[in-house]
Protein backbone atom coordinates (compact mmCIF):
# COMPACT_ATOMS: atom_id res chain seq x y z
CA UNK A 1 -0.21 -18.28 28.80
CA UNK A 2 0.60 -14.73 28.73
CA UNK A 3 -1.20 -11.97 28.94
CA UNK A 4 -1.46 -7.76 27.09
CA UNK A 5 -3.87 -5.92 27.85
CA UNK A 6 -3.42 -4.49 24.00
CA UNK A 7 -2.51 -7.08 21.91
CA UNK A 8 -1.31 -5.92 18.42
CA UNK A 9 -0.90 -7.95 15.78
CA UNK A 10 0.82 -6.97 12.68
CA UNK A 11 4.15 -4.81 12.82
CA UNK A 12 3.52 -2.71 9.81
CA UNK A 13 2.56 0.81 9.72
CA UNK A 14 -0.70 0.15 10.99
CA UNK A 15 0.19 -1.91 13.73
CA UNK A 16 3.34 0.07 14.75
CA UNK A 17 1.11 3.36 15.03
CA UNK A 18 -1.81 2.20 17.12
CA UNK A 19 1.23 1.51 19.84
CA UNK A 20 2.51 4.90 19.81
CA UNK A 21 -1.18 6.44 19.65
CA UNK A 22 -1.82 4.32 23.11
CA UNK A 23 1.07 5.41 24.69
CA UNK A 24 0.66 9.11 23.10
CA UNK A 25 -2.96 8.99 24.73
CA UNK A 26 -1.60 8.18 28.36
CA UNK A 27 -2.63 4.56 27.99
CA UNK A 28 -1.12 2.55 31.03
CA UNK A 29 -1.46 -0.87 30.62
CA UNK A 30 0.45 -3.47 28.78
CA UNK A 31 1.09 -3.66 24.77
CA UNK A 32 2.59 -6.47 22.85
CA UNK A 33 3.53 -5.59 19.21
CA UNK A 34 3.34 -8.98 17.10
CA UNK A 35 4.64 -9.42 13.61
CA UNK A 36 5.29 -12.25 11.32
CA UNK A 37 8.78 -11.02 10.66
CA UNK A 38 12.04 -10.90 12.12
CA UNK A 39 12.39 -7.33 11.89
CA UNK A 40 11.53 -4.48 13.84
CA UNK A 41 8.38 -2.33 12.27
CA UNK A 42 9.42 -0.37 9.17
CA UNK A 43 8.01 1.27 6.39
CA UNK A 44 6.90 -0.67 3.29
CA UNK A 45 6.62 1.93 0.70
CA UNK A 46 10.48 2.48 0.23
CA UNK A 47 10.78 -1.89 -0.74
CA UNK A 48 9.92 -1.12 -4.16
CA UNK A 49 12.04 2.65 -4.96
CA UNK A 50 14.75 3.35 -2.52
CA UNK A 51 15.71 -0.06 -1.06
CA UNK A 52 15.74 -1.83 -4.00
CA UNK A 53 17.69 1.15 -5.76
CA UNK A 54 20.48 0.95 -2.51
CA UNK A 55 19.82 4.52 -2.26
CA UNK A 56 18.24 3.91 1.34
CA UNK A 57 19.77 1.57 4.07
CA UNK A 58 17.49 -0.63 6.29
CA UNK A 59 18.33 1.07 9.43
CA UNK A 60 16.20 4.61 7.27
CA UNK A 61 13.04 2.59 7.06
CA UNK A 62 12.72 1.63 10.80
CA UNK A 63 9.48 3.16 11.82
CA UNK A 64 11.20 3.87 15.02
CA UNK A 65 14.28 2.07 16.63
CA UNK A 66 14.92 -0.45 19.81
CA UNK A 67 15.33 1.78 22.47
CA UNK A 68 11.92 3.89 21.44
CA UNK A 69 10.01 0.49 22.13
CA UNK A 70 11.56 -0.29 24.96
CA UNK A 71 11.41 3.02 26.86
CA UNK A 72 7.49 2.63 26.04
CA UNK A 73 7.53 -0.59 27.48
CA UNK A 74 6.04 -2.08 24.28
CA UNK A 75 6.52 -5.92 24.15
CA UNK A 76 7.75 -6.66 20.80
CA UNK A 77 7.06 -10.46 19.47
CA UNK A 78 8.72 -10.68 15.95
CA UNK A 79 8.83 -14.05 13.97
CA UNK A 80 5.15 -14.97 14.69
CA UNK A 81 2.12 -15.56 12.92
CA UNK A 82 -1.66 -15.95 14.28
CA UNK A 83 -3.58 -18.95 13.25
CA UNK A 84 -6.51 -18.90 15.85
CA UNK A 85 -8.62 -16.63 16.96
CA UNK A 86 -10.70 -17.60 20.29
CA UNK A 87 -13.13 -14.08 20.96
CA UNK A 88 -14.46 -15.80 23.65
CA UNK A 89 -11.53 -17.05 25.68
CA UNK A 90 -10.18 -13.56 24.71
CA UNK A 91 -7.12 -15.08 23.14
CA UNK A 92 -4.89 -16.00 20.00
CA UNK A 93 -2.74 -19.13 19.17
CA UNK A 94 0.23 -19.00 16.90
CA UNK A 95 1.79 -21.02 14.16
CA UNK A 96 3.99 -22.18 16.72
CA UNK A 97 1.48 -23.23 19.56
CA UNK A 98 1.82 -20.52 21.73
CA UNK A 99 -1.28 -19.08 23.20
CA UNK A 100 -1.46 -14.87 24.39
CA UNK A 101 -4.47 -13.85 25.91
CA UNK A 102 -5.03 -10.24 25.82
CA UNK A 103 -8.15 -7.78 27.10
CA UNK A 104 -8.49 -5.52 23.87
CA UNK A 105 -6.96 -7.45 20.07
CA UNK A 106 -5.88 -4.51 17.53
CA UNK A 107 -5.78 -6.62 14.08
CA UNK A 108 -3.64 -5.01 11.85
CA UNK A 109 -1.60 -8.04 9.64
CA UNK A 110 -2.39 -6.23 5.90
CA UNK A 111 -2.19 -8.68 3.24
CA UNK A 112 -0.34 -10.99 1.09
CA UNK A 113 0.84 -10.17 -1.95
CA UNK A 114 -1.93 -12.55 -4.69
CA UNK A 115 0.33 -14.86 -6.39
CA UNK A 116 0.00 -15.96 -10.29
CA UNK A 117 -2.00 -19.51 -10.52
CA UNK A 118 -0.06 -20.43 -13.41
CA UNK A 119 2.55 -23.66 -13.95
CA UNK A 120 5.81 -22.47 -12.90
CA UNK A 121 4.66 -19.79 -10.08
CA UNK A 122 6.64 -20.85 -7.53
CA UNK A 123 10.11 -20.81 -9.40
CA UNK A 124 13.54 -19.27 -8.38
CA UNK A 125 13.23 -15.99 -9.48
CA UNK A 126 9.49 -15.10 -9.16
CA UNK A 127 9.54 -12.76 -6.56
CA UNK A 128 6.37 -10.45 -4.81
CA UNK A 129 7.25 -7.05 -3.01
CA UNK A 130 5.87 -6.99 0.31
CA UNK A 131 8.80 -7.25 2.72
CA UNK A 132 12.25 -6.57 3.49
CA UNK A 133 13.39 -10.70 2.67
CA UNK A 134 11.46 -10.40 -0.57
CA UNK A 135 13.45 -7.31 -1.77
CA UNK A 136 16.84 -8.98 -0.29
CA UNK A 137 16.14 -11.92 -2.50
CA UNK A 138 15.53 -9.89 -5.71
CA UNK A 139 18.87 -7.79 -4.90
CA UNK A 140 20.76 -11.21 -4.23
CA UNK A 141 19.74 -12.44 -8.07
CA UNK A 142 20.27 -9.34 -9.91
CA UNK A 143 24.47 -9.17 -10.59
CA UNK A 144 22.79 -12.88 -12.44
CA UNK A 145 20.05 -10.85 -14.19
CA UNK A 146 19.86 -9.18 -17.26
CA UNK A 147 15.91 -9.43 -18.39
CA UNK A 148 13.06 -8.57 -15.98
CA UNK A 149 9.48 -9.56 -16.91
CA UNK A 150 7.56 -7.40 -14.30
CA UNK A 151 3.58 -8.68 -14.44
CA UNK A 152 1.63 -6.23 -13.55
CA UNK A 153 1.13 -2.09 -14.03
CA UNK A 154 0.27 -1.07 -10.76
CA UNK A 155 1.99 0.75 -9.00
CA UNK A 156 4.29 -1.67 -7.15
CA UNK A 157 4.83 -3.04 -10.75
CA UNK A 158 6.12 0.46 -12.34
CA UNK A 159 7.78 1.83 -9.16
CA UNK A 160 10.49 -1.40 -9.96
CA UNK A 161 10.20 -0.94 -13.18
CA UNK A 162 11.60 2.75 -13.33
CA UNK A 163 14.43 1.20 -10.51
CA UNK A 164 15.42 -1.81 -12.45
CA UNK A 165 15.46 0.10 -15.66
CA UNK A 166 17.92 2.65 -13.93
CA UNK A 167 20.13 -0.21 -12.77
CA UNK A 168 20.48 -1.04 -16.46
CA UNK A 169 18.43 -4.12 -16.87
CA UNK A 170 15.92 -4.84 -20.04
CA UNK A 171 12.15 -4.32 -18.49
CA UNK A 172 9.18 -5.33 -19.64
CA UNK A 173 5.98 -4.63 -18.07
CA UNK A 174 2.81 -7.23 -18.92
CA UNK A 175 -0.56 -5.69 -17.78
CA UNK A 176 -3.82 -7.43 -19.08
CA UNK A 177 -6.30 -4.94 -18.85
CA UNK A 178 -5.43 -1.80 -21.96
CA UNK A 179 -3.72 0.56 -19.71
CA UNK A 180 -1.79 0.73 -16.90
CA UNK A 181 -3.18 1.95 -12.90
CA UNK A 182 -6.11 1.01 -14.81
CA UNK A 183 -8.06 0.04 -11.45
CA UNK A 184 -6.49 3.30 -9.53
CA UNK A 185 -6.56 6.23 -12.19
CA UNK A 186 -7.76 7.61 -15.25
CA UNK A 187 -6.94 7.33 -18.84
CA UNK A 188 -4.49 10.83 -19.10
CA UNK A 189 -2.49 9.59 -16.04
CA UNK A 190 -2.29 6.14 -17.92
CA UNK A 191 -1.14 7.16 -20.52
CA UNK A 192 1.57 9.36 -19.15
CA UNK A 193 3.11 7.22 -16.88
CA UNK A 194 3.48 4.42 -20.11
CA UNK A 195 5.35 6.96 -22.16
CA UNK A 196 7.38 7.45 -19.44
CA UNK A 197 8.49 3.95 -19.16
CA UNK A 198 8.88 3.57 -22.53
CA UNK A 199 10.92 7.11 -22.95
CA UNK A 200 13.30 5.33 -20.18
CA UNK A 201 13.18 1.56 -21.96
CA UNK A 202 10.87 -0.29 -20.51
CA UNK A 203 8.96 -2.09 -22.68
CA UNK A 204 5.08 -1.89 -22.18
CA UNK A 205 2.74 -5.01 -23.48
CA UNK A 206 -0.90 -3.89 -22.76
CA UNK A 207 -4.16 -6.67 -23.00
CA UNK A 208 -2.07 -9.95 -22.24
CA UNK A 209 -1.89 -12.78 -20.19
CA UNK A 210 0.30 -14.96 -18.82
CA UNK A 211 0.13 -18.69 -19.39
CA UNK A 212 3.16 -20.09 -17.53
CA UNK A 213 6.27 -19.28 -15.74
CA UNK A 214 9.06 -21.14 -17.98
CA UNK A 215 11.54 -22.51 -16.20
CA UNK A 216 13.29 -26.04 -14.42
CA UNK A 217 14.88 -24.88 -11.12
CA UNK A 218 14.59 -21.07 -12.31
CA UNK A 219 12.30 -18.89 -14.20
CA UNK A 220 13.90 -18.68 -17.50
CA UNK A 221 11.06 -17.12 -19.67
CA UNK A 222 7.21 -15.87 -19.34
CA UNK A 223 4.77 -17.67 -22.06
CA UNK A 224 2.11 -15.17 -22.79
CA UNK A 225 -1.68 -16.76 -24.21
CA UNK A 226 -1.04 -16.07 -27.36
CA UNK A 227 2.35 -18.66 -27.31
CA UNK A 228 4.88 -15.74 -27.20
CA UNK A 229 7.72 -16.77 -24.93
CA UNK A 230 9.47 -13.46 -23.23
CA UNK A 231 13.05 -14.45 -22.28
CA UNK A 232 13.97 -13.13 -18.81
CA UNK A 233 15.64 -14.38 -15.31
CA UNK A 234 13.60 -12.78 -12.98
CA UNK A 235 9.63 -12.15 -12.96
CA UNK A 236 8.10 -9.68 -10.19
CA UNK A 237 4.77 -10.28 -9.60
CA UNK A 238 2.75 -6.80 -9.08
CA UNK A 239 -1.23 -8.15 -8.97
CA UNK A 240 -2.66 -6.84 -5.67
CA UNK A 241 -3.46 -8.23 -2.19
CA UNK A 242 -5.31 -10.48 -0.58
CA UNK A 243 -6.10 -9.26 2.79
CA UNK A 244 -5.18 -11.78 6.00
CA UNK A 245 -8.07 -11.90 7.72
CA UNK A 246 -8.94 -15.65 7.79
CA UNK A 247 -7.94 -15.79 11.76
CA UNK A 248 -10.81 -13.59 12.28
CA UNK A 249 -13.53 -14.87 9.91
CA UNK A 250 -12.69 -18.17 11.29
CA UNK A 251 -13.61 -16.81 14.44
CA UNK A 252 -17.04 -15.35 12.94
CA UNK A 253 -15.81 -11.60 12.23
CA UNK A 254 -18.25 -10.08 9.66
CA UNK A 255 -16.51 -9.57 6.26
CA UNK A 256 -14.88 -11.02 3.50
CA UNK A 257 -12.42 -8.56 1.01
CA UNK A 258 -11.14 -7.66 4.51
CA UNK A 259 -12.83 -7.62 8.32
CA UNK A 260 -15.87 -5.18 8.29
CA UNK A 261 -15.61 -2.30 10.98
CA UNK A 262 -17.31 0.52 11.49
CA UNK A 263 -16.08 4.31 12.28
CA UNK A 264 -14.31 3.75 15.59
CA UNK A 265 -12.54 0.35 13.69
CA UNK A 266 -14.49 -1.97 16.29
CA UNK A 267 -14.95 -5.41 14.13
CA UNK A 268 -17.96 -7.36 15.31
CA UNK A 269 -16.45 -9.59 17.65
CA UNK A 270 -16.54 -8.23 20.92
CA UNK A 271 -12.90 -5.87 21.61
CA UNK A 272 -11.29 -6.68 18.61
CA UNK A 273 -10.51 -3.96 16.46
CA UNK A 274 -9.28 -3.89 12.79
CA UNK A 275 -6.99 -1.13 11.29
CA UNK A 276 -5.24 -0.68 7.59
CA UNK A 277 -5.09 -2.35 5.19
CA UNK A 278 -6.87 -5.17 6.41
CA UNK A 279 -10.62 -3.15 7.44
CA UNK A 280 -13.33 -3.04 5.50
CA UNK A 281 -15.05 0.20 6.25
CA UNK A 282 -17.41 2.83 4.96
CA UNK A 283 -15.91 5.82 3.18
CA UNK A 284 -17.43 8.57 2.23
CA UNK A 285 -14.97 9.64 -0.16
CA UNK A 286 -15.75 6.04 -2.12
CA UNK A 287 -19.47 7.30 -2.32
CA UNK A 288 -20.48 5.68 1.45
CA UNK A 289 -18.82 2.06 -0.12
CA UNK A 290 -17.30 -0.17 1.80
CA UNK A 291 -13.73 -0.34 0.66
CA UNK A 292 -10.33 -1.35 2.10
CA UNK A 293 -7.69 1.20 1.33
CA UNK A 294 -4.22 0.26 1.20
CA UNK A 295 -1.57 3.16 2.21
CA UNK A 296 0.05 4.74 4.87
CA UNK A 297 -2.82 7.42 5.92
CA UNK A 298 -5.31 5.23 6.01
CA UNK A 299 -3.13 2.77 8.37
CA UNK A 300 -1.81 5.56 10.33
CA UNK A 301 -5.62 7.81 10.79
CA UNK A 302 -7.47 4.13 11.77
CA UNK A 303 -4.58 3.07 14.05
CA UNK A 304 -5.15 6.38 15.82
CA UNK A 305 -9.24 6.09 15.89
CA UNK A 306 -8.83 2.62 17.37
CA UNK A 307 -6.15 3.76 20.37
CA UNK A 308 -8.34 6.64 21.34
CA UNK A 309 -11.78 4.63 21.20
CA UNK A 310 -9.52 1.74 23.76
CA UNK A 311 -8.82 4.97 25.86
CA UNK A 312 -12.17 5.88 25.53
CA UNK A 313 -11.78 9.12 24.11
CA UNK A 314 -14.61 10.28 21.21
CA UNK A 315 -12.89 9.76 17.86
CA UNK A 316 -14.05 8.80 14.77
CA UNK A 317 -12.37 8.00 11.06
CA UNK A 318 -13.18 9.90 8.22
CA UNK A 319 -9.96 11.10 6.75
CA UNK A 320 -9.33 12.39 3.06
CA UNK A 321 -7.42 9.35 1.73
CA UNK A 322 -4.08 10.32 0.48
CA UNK A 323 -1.34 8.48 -1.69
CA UNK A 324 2.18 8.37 -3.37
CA UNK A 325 4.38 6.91 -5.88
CA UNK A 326 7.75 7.81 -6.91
CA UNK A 327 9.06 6.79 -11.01
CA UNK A 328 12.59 8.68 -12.14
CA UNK A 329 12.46 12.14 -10.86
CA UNK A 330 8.60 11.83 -11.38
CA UNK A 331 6.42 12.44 -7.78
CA UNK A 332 3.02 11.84 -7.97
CA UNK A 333 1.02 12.60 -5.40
CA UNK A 334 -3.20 11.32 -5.11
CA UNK A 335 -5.85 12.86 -2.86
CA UNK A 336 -9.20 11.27 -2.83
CA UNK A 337 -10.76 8.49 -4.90
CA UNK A 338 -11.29 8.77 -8.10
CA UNK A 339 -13.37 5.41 -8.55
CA UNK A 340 -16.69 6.33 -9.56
CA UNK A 341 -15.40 9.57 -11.67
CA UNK A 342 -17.76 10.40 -14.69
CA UNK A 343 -15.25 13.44 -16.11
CA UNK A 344 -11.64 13.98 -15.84
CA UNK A 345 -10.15 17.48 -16.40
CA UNK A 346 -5.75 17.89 -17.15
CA UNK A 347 -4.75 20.79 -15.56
CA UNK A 348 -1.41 21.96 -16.96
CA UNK A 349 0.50 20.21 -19.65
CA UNK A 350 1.65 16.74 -19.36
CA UNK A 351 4.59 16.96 -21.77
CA UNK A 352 5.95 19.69 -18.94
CA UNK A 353 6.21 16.61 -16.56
CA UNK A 354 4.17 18.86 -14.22
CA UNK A 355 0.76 18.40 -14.50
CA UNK A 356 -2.92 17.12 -12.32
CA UNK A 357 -5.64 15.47 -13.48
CA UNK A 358 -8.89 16.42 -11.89
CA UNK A 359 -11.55 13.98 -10.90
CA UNK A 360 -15.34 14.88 -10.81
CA UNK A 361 -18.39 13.27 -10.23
CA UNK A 362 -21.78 14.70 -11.07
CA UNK A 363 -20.14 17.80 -11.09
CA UNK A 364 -18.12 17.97 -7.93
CA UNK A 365 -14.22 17.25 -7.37
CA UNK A 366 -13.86 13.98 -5.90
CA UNK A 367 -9.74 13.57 -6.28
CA UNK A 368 -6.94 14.54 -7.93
CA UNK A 369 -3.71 13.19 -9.52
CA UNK A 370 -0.77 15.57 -8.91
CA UNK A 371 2.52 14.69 -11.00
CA UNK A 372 5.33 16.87 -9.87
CA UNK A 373 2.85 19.70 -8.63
CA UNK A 374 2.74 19.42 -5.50
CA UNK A 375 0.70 23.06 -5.24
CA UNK A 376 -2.11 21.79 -6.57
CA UNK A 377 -1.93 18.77 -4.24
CA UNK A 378 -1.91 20.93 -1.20
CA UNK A 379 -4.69 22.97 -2.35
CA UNK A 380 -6.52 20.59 -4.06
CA UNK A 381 -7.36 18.93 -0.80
CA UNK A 382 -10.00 21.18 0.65
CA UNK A 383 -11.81 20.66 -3.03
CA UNK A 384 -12.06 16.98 -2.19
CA UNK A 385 -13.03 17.78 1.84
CA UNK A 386 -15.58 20.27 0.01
CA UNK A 387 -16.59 18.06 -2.77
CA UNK A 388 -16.49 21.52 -4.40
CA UNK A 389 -18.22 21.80 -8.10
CA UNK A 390 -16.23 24.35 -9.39
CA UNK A 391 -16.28 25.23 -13.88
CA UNK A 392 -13.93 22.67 -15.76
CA UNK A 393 -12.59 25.31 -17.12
CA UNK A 394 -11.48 27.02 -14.17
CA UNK A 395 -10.05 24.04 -13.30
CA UNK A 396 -8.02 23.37 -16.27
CA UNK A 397 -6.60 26.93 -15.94
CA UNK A 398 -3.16 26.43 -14.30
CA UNK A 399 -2.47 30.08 -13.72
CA UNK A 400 -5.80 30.01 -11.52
CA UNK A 401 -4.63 28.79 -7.88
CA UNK A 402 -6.89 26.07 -6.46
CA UNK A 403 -7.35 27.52 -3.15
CA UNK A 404 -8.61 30.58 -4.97
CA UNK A 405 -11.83 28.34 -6.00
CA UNK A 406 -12.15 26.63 -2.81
């Protein structure tokens, strides 16, 4: 059996970071980077815009390239998956067979994109966006495809939306709940970002579900409950993430929606970690919940807090959760949580296309939604660190710089 003293495993962002933080932090021993891929570690968020769009080769989303590992002496082991944990025998067993032992386990695998439960799920043509092969597939079908049933109006959902609409195909997006980002943002935001669509001809059908995938070999329509059959050869699946974690429960890890940690990312096996989009943790910009965030900050910040606790250097997470999403020439840009908000306030005017809408709770600034001003992003941050209550009105007053009511 072989041996790391850091055992990684997950490739992602996450994963991928908590390797260079070691190394970074002077750490001498041995790392082994393992992913369920063939790939070498590269970033997610471009799958569903620039990738898909062919506006971004492969070789731009590498997190870093060969040599970088190598010349860190980072063991890379692509094209595996964990199946066993054994905390006690300080070791893991693969699909495969193959047993590595290792002295400290940094669990960072993410999730799996949920998958419909309906009749004709697992057709040619129903694709998820989580990885490179996924997106490969889609691009492979589409010369064949002309109508796209996307379900779901997250943001993985609109993001290839907006690209498929651009490469000139007929898009329809099926959300069940009355508005899209309906778990993620508020109504104004909503609302924007469906006009958009529908401005650039996607179709938007709000409050419905999906009864079955039609199809024989491929999908060749989506039955809604009511009996309405959409036409289309391809469905994307947008619904969220189930995080993969069962290794570790197995093993008797505290959690469930994800592997509880606590500020330093310990889990409560004994030297295991948990980082991204996988850890359950406390956040104090959720109102002290425990939540599981999924982007690139949070993956990046915990990966960081877990390196320097291995190293043992003081560190703790509490970062100001931060997130992104590119539609058309449309950036928006999120800072804080806005679950939990009991007032919204629209700074600017959203028919400008450059807007924010303000998040408060009880009075005080808890996030804020930034389309295409990225000013107020920037400033809006230390309103969120400061939980600042600050007059509506002075927020709604776009000629009034945030950081002049920090």
């Amino acid at each position: 059996m072989s041996r790391y003293d850091v055992l990684i495993v997950g490739a992602g962002h996450a994963g991928a970071q908590a390797a260079i933080a070691l190394r970074q932090n002077k750490f001498a021993g041995s790392i082994a980077l393992l992913g369920d891929e063939p790939e070498l570690p590269y970033e997610r968020p471009p799958l569903s815009k620039e990738y898909l769009a062919g506006d971004k080769p492969f070789e731009r989303l590498l997190i870093r390239n060969a040599a970088f590992w190598e010349e860190r002496d980072v063991a890379l082991l692509p094209g595996r998956s964990v199946v066993r944990v054994d905390p006690t025998a300080h070791s893991i067993t693969t699909a495969e067979g193959e047993g590595i032992g290792y002295g400290t386990l940094i669990w960072a695998t993410g999730g799996k994109p949920r998958r419909l439960a309906c009749a004709g799920s697992d057709l040619t043509g129903v694709h998820t966006v989580r990885t490179r092969a996924d997106v490969d597939r889609m691009i492979a079908e589409l010369p064949e495809v002309r109508r796209v049933a996307v379900i779901g109006g997250g943001y993985i959902g609109l993001e290839a939306a907006a690209v498929l609409a651009k490469l000139g195909r007929a898009v329809t997006v099926l959300e069940a709940q009355d508005r899209v980002l309906a778990r993620v943002a508020g109504a104004p935001l909503s609302r924007f970002f469906e006009e958009e669509h529908r401005a650039h001809g996607v179709e938007i059908r709000l409050g419905v579900a999906v009864d079955i995938i039609e199809g024989e070999d491929r999908v060749t329509g989506v039955r809604l409950a009511d009996g309405e059959v959409l036409p289309a050869e391809m469905a994307i699946v947008g619904i969220g993430i189930d995080p993969a974690v069962a290794p570790l429960l197995d093993a008797g890890a505290a959690g469930g929606n994800g592997v509880l940690v606590d500020a330093q990312c310990r889990t409560s096996l004994p030297d295991v970690f948990a980082v991204g989009d996988c850890a359950l943790h406390a956040n104090r910009f959720a109102g002290d919940r425990s939540i599981r965030l999924e982007s690139v900050q949070n993956a990046n910040d915990q990966a960081t807090v877990a390196a320097k606790t291995i190293l043992g250097i003081d560190a703790a997470y509490d970062a100001v959760p931060w997130f992104w999403s590119n539609q058309y020439d449309l950036r928006l840009q999120t800072v804080g949580i806005s679950t939990g908000h009991d007032a919204t306030v629209v700074r600017g005017d959203p028919a400008s296309r450059s807007f924010s809408v303000i998040y408060l709770r009880d009075g005080r600034v808890i996030a804020l939604d930034c389309v295409n001003a990225t000013k107020d992003y920037v400033q809006g941050r230390k309103l969120v660190l400061e939980g600042a209550s600050i007059d509506p009105a002075l927020l709604a007053d776009a000629a009034t710089l945030l950081k002049d009511l920090a």
